[in-house]
mmCIF file of C-alpha atoms and ligand atoms in Angstrom:
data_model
loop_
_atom_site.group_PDB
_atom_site.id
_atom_site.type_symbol
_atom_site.label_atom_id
_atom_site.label_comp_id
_atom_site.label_asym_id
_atom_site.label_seq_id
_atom_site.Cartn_x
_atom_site.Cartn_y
_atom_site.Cartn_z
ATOM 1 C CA UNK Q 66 0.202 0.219 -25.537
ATOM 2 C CA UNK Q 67 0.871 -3.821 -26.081
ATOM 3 C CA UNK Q 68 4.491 -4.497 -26.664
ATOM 4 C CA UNK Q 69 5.033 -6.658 -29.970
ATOM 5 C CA UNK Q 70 5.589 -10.346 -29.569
ATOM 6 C CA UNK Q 71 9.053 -11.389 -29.489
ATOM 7 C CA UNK Q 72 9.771 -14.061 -31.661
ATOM 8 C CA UNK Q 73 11.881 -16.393 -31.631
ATOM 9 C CA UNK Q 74 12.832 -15.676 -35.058
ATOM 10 C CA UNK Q 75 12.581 -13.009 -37.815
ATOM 11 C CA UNK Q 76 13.923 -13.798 -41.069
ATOM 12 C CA UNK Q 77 14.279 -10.710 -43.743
ATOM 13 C CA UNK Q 78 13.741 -11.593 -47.210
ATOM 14 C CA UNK Q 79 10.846 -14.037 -49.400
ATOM 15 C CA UNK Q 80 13.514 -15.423 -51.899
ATOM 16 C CA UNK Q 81 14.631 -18.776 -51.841
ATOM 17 C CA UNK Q 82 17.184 -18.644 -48.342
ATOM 18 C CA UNK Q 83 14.539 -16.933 -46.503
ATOM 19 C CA UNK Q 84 11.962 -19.364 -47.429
ATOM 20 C CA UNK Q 85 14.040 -22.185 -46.983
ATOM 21 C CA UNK Q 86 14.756 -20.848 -43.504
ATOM 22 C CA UNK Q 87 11.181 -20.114 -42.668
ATOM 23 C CA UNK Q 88 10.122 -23.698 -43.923
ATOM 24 C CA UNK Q 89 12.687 -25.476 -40.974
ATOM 25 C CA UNK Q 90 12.319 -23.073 -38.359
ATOM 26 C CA UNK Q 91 8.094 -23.206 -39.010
ATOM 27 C CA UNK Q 92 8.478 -27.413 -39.116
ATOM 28 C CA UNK Q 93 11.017 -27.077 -35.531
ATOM 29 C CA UNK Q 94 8.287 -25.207 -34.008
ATOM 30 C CA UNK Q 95 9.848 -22.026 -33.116
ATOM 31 C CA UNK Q 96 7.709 -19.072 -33.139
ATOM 32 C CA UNK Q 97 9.055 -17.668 -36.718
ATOM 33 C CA UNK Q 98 8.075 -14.486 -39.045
ATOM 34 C CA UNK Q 99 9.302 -13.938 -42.358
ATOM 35 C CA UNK Q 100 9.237 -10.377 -43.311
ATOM 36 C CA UNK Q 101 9.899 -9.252 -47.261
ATOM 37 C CA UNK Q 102 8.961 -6.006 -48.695
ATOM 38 C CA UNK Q 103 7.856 -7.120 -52.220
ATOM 39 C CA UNK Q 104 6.407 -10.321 -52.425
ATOM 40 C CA UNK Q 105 7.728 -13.675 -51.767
ATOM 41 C CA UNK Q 106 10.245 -15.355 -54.699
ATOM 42 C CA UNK Q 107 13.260 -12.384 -54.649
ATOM 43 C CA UNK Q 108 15.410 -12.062 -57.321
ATOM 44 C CA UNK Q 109 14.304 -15.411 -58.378
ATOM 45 C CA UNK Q 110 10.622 -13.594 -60.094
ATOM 46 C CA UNK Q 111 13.119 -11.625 -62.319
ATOM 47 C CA UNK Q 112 14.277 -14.700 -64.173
ATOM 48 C CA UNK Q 113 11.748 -16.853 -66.031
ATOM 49 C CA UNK Q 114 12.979 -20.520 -65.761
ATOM 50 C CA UNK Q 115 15.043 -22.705 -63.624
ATOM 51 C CA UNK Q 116 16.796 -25.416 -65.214
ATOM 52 C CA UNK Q 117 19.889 -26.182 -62.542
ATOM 53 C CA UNK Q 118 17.239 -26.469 -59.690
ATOM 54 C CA UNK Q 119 17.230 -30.571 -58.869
ATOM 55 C CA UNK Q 120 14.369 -32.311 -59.029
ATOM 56 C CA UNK Q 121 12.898 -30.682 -62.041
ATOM 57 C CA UNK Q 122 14.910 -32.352 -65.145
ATOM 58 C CA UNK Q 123 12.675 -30.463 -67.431
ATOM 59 C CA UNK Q 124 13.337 -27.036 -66.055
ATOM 60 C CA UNK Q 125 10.429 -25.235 -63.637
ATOM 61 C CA UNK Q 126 9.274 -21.846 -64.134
ATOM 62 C CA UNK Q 127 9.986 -19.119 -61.612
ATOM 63 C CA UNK Q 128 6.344 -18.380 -60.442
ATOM 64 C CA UNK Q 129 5.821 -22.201 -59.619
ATOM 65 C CA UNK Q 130 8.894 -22.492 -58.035
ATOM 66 C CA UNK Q 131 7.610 -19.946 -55.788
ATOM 67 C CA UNK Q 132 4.394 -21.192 -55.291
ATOM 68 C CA UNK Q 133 5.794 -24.747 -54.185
ATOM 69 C CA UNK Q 134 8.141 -23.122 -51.436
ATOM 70 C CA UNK Q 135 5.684 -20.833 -50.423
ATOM 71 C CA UNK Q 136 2.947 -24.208 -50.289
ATOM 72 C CA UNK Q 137 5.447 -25.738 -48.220
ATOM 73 C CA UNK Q 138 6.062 -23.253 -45.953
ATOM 74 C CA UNK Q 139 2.504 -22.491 -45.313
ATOM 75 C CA UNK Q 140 2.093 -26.548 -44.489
ATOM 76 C CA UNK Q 141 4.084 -25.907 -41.166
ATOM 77 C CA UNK Q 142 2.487 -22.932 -40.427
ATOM 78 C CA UNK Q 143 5.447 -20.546 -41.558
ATOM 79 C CA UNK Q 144 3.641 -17.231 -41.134
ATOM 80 C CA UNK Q 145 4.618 -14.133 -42.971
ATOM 81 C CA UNK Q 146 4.299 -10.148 -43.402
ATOM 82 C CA UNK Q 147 5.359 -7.563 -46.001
ATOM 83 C CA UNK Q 148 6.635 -4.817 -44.877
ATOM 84 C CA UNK Q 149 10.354 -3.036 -45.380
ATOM 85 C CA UNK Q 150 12.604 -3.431 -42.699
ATOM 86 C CA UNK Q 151 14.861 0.337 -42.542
ATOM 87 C CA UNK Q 152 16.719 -1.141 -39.447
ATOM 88 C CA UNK Q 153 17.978 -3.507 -36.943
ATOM 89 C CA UNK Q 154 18.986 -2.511 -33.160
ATOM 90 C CA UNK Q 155 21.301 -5.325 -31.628
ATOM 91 C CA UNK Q 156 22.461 -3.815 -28.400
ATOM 92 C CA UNK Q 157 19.997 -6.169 -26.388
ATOM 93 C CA UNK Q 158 19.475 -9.782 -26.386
ATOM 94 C CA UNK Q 159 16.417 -9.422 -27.704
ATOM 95 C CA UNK Q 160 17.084 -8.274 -31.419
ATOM 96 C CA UNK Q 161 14.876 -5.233 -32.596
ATOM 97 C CA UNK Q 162 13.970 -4.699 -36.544
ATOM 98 C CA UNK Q 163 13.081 -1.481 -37.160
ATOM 99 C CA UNK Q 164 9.950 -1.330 -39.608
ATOM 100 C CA UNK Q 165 7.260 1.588 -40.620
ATOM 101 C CA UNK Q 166 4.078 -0.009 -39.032
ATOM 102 C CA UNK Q 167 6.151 -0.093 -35.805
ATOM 103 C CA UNK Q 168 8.638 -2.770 -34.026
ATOM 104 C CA UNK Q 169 9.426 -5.934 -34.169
ATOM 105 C CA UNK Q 170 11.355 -8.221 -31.457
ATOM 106 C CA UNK Q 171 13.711 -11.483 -32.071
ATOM 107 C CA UNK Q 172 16.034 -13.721 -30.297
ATOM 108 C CA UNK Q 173 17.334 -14.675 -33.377
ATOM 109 C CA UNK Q 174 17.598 -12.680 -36.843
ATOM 110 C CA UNK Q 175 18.222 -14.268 -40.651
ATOM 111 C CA UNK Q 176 19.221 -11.283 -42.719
ATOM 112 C CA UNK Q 177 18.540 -13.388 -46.512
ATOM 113 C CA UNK Q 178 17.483 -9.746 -47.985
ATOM 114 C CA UNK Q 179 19.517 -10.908 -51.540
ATOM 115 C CA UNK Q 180 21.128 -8.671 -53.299
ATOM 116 C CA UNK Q 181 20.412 -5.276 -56.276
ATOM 117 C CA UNK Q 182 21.435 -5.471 -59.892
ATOM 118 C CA UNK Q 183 24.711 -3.000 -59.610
ATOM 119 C CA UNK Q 184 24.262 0.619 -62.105
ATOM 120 C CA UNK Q 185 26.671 0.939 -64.665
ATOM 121 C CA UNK Q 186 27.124 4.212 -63.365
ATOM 122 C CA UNK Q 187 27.193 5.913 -67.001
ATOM 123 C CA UNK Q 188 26.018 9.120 -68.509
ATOM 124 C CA UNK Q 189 22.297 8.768 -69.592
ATOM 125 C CA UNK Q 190 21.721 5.502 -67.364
ATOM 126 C CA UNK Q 191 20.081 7.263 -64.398
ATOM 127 C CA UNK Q 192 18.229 9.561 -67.182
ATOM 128 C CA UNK Q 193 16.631 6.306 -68.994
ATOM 129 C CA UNK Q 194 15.979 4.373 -66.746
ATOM 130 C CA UNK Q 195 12.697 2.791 -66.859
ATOM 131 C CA UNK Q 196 12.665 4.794 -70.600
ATOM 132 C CA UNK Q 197 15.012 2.073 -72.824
ATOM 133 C CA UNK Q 198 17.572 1.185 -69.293
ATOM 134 C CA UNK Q 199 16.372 -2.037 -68.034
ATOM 135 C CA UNK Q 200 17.713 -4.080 -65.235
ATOM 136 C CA UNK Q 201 14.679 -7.227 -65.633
ATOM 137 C CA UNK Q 202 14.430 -8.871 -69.295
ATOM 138 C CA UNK Q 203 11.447 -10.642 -67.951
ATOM 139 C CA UNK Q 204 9.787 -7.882 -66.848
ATOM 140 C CA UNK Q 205 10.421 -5.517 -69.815
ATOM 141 C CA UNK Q 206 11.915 -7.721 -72.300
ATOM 142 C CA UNK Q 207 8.469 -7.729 -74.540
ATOM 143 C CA UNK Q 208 8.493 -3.729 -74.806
ATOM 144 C CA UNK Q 209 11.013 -4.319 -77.119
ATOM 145 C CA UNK Q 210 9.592 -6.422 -79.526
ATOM 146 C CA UNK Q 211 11.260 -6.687 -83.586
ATOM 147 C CA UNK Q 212 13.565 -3.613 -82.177
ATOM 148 C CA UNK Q 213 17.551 -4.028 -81.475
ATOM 149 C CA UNK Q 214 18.448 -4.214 -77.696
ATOM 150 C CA UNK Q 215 21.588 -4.289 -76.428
ATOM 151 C CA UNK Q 216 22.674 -6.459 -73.131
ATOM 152 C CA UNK Q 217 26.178 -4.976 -71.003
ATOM 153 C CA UNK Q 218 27.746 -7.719 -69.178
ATOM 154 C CA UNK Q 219 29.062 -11.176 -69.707
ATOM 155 C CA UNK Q 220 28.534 -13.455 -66.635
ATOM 156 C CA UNK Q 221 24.999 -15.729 -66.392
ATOM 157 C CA UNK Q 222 22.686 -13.586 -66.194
ATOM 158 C CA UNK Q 223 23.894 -11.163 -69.009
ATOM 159 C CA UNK Q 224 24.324 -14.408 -71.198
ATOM 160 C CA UNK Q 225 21.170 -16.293 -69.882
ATOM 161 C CA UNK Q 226 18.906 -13.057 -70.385
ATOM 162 C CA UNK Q 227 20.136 -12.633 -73.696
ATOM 163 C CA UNK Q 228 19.191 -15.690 -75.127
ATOM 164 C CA UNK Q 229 15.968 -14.423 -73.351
ATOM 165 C CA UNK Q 230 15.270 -11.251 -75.181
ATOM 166 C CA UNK Q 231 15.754 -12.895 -78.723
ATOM 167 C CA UNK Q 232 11.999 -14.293 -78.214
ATOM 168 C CA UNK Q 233 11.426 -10.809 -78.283
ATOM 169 C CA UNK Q 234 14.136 -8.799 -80.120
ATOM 170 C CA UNK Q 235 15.339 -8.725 -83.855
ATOM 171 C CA UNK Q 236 18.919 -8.875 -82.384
ATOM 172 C CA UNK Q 237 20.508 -8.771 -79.439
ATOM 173 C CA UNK Q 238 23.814 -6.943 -78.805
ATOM 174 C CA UNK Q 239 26.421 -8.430 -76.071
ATOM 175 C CA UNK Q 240 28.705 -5.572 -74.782
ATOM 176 C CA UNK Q 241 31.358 -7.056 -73.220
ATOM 177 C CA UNK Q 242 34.625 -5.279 -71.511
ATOM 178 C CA UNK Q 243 37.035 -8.584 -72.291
ATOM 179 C CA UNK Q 244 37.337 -10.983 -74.948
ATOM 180 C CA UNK Q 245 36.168 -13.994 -72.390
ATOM 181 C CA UNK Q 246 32.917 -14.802 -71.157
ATOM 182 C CA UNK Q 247 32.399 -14.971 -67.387
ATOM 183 C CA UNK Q 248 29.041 -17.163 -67.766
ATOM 184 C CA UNK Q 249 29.500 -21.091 -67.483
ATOM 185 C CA UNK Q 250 29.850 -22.463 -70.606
ATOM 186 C CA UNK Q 251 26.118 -24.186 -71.186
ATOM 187 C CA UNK Q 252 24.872 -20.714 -71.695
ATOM 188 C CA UNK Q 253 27.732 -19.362 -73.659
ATOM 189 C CA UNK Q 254 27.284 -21.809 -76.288
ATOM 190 C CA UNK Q 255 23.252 -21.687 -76.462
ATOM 191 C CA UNK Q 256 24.012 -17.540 -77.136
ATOM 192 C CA UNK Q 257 26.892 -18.114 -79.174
ATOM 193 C CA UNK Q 258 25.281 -20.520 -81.485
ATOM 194 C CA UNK Q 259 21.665 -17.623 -81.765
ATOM 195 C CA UNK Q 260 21.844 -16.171 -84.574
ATOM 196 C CA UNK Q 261 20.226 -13.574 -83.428
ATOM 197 C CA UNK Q 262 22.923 -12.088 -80.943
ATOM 198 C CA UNK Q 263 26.136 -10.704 -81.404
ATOM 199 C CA UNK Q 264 29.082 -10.510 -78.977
ATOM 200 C CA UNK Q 265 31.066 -6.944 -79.119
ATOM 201 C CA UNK Q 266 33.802 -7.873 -77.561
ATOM 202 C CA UNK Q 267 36.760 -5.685 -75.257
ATOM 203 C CA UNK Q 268 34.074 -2.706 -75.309
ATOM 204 C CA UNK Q 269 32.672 -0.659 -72.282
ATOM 205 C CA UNK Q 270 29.550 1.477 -72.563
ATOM 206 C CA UNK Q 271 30.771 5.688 -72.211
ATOM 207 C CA UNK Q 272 27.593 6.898 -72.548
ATOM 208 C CA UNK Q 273 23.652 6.053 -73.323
ATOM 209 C CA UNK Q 274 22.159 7.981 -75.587
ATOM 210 C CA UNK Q 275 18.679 9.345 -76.376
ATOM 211 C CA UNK Q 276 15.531 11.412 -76.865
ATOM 212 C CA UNK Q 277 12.163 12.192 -75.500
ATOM 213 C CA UNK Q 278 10.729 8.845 -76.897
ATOM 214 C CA UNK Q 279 14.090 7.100 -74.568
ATOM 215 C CA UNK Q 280 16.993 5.149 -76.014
ATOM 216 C CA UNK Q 281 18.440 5.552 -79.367
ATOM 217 C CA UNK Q 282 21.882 3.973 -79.187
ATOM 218 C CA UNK Q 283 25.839 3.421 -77.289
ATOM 219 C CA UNK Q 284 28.650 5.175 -77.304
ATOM 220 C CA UNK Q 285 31.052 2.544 -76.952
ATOM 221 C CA UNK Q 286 34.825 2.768 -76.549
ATOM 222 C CA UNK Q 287 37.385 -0.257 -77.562
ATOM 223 C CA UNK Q 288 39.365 -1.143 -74.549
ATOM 224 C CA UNK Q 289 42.580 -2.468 -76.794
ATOM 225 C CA UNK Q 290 42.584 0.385 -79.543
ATOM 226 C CA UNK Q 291 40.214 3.233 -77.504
ATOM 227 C CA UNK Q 292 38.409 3.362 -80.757
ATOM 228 C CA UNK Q 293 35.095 5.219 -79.968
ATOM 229 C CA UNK Q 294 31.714 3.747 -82.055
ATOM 230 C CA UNK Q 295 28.103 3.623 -81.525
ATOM 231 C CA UNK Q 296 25.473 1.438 -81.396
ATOM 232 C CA UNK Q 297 21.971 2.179 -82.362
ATOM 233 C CA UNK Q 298 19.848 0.187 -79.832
ATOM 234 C CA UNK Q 299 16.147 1.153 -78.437
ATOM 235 C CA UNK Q 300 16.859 -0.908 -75.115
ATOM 236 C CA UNK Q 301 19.777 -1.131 -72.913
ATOM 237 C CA UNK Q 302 20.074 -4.233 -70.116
ATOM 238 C CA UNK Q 303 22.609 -4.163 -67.531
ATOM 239 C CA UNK Q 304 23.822 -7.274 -66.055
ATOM 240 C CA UNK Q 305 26.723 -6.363 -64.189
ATOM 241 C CA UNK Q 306 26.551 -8.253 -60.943
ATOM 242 C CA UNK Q 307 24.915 -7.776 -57.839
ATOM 243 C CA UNK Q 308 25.111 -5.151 -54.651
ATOM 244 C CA UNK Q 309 23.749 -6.634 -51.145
ATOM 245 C CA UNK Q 310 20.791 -5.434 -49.787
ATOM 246 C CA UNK Q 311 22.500 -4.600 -46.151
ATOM 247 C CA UNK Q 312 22.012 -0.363 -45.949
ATOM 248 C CA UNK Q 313 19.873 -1.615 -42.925
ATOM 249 C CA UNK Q 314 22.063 -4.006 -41.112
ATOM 250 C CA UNK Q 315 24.398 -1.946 -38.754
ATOM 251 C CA UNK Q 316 28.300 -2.125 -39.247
ATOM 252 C CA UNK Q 317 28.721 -4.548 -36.347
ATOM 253 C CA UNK Q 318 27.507 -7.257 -38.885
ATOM 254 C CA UNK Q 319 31.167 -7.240 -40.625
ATOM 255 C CA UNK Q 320 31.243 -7.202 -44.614
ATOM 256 C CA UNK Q 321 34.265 -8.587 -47.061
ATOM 257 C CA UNK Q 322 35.503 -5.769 -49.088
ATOM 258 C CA UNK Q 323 32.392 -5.991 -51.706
ATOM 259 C CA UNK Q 324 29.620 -5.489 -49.381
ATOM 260 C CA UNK Q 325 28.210 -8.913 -48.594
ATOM 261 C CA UNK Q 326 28.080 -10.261 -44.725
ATOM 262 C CA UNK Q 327 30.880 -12.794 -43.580
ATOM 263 C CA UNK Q 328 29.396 -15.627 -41.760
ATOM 264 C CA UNK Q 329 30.790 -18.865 -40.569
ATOM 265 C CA UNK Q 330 29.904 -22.559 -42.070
ATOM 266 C CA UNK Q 331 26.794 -22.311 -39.305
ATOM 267 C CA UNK Q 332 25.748 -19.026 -41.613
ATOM 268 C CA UNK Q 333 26.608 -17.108 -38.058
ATOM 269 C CA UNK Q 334 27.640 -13.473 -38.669
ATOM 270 C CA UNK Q 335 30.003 -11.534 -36.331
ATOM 271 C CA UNK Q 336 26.930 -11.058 -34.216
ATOM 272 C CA UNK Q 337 25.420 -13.302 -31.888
ATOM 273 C CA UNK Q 338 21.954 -13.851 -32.593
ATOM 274 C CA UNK Q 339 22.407 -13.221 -36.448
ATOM 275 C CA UNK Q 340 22.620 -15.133 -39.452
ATOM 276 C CA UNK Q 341 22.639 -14.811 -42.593
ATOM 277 C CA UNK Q 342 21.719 -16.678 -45.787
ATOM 278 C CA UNK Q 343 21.776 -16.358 -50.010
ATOM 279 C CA UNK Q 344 23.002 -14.118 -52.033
ATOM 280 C CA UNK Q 345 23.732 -11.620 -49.446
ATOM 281 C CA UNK Q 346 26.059 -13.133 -47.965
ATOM 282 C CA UNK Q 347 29.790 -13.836 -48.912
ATOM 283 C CA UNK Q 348 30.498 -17.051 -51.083
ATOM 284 C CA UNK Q 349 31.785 -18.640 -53.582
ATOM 285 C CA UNK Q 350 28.160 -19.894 -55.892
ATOM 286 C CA UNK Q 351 25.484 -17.738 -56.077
ATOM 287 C CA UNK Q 352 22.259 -20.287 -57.018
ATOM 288 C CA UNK Q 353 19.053 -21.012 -55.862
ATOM 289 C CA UNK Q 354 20.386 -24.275 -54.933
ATOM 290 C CA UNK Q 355 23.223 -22.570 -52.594
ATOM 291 C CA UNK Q 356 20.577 -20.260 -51.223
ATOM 292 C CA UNK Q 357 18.251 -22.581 -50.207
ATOM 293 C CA UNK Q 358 21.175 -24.948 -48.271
ATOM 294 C CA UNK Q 359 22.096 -21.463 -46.210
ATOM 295 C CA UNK Q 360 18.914 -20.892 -45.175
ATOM 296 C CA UNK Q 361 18.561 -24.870 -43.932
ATOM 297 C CA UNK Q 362 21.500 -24.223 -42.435
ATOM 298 C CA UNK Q 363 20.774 -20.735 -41.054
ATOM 299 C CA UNK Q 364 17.375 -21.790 -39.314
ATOM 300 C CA UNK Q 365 18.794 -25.012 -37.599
ATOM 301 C CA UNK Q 366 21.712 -22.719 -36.098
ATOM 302 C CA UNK Q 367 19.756 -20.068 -35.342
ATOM 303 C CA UNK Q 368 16.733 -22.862 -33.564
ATOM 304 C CA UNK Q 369 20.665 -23.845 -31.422
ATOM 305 C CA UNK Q 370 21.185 -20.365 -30.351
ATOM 306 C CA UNK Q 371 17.469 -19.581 -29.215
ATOM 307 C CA UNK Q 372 17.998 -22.679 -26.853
ATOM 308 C CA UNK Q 373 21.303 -21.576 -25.810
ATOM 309 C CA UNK Q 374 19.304 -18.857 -24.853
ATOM 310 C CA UNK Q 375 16.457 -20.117 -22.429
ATOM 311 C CA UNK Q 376 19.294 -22.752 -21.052
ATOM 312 C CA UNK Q 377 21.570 -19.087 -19.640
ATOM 313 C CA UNK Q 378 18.157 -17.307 -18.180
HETATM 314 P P1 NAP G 444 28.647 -11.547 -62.207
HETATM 315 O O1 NAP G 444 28.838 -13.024 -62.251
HETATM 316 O O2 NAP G 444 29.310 -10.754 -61.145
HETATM 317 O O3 NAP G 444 29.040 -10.973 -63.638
HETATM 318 C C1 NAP G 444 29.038 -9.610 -63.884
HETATM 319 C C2 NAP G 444 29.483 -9.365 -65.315
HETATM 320 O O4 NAP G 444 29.429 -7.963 -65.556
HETATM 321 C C3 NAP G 444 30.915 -9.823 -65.586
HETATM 322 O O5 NAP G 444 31.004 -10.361 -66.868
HETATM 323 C C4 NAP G 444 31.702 -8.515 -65.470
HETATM 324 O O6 NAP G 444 32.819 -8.468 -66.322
HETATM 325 C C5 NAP G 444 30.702 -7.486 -65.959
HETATM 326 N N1 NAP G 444 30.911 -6.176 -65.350
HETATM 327 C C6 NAP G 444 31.008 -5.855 -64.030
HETATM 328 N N2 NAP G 444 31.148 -4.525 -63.860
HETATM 329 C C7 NAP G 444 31.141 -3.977 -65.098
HETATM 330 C C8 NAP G 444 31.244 -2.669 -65.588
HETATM 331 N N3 NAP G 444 31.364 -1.634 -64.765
HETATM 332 N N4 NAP G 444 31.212 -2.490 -66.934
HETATM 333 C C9 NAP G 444 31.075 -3.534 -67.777
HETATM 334 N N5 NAP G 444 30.961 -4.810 -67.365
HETATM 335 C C10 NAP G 444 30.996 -5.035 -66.054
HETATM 336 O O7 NAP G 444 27.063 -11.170 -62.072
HETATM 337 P P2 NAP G 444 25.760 -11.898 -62.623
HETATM 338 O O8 NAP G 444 25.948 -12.385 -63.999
HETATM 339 O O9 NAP G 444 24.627 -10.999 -62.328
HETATM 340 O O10 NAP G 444 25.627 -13.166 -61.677
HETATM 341 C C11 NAP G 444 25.499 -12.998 -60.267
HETATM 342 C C12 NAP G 444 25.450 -14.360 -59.598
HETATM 343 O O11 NAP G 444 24.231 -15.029 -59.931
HETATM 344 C C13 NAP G 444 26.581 -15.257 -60.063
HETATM 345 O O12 NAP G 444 27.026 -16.001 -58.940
HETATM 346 C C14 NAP G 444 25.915 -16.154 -61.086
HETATM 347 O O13 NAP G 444 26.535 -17.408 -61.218
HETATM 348 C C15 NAP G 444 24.503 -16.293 -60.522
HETATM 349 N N6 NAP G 444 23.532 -16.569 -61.593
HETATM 350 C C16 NAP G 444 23.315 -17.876 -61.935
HETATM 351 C C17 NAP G 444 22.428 -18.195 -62.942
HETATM 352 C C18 NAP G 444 22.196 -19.637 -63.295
HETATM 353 O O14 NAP G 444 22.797 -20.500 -62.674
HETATM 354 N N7 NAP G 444 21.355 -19.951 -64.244
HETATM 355 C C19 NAP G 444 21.778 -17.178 -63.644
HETATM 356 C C20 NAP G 444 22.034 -15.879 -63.295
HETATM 357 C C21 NAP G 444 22.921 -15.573 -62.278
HETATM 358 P P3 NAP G 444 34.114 -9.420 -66.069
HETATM 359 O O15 NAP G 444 33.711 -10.768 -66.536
HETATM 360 O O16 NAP G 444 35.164 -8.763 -66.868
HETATM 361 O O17 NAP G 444 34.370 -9.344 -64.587
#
């Protein structure tokens, strides 16, 4: 049986950090692999446009924001595989990443795997999901076409993805559990100002209701008065932040008390030999922007510690 390479780099996740990383570490001419389990772009393919992305005053959508960091990337011969990664054994030097077409060795591991949309964790949600629950306006917003959605959430992407669905929607409900907006204000004023969405505010979502044809409506409860109503809405989209994608990183990689992995300002988590970069790790500004400056920053530290390396024997 051949043993697999060992490279001198694996970096986990296609979105923007992991490309980012792949694109330095390719052009410094270590031996690099990025691995992702969907498809390169991330959580960035669930959104449709950029528009705080520099370089691009007009905006840029998702899918050729994509293409131009995977074009780049392929330029310096970043190479690439999809396949899952279900774990990570770092008791040697050499770093192994568990996968199901076998394993694969590093000196040096990027963990940029981004992060999940978080459940509500509400009665009906697990039922209709994928039957009126949503978790993507892009990719299900034009099901729901002339019919009432509602969106649960009030930071960005709740706000962002509302002004979204109206392309699609005859109105859009906000749920939203205070009487403040999280989002930055650019975006609350572009939904405040549609006409075609309404904010509820101080409400949380009890319960989603429905049928055998999926949705039909909210129960929804007041948080100042614990008034009870409902909401007759054929689709339901939850934007209520984001989980990191770390059930395969083993505890030794420390967490802050929300999930994502603590690393230093070198993007160097507790354990030698691994970084990490984007959304999955913990900071301050989740943005393509931020994502893309760990993963410069991931690469060159992680190019230092292969050297370190091969200098100790
Ligand atoms: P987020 O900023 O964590 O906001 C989550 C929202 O959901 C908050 O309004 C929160 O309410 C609400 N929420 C949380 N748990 C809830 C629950 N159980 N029931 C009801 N409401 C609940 O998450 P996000 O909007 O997905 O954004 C994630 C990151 O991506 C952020 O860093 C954001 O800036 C970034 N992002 C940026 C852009 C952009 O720049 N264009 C677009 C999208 C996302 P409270 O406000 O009361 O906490």
């Amino acid at each position: 049986m051949t043993s697999p390479t060992t490279y001198d780099m694996v970096i986990v996740g296609g979105g923007p950090a992991g490309l980012t990383a792949a694109l330095y570490a390719s052009r410094a001419r270590y031996k690099t692999l990025l691995v992702e389990r969907i498809g390169l772009g991330g959580q960035l393919l669930t959104y449709e446009k950029v528009d705080n992305y520099p370089g691009f005053p007009e905006g840029i959508t998702t899918f050729e924001l994509t293409e131009l960091f995977k074009a780049q990337g392929l330029r310096f011969g970043m190479e690439h595989r999809s396949v899952e990664v279900t774990g990570l054994d770092l008791s040697g030097t050499i770093k192994v990443l568990h996968t199901p077409e076998g394993p694969m060795e590093a000196k040096a591991v990027i963990i940029a795997t981004g992060c999940t949309p978080r459940k509500l964790q509400v009665k009906g949600e697990a039922e209709f999901t994928g039957r009126g629950v949503s978790y993507c306006a892009i990719c299900d917003g034009p099901f729901y076409r002339n019919e009432e959605v509602a969106v649960i959430g009030g930071g960005d992407t709740a706000v962002e993805e509302a002004v979204y669905l109206t392309k699609f929607a005859s109105h859009v409900h906000i749920i939203h559990r205070r009487n403040t907006l999280r989002a930055v204000k650019i975006l609350q004023e572009e939904a405040l100002a549609n006409p075609k969405i309404t904010v509820h505010w101080n409400r949380i979502v009890t319960e989603i209701q429905g049928g055998p044809q999926g949705v039909t409506g909210l129960v929804l409860q007041d948080t100042v008065t614990n008034a009870s109503s409902e909401l007759n809405v054929s689709g339901v989209f939850v934007f209520v932040g984001l989980v990191p994608n770390t059930q395969w990183v083993p505890e030794d990689v420390h967490r802050d008390a929300l999930g994502f992995l603590i690393t230093d300002n070198q993007m160097a988590t507790s354990v030698p030999g691994v970084y990490a970069a984007g959304d999955v790790r913990s900071k301050s500004l989740r943005q393509i922007v931020t994502a893309v400056g760990d993963g410069a920053t991931a690469a060159f530290c992680a190019g230092r510690y292969v050297e370190s390396l091969a200098h100790h024997g």
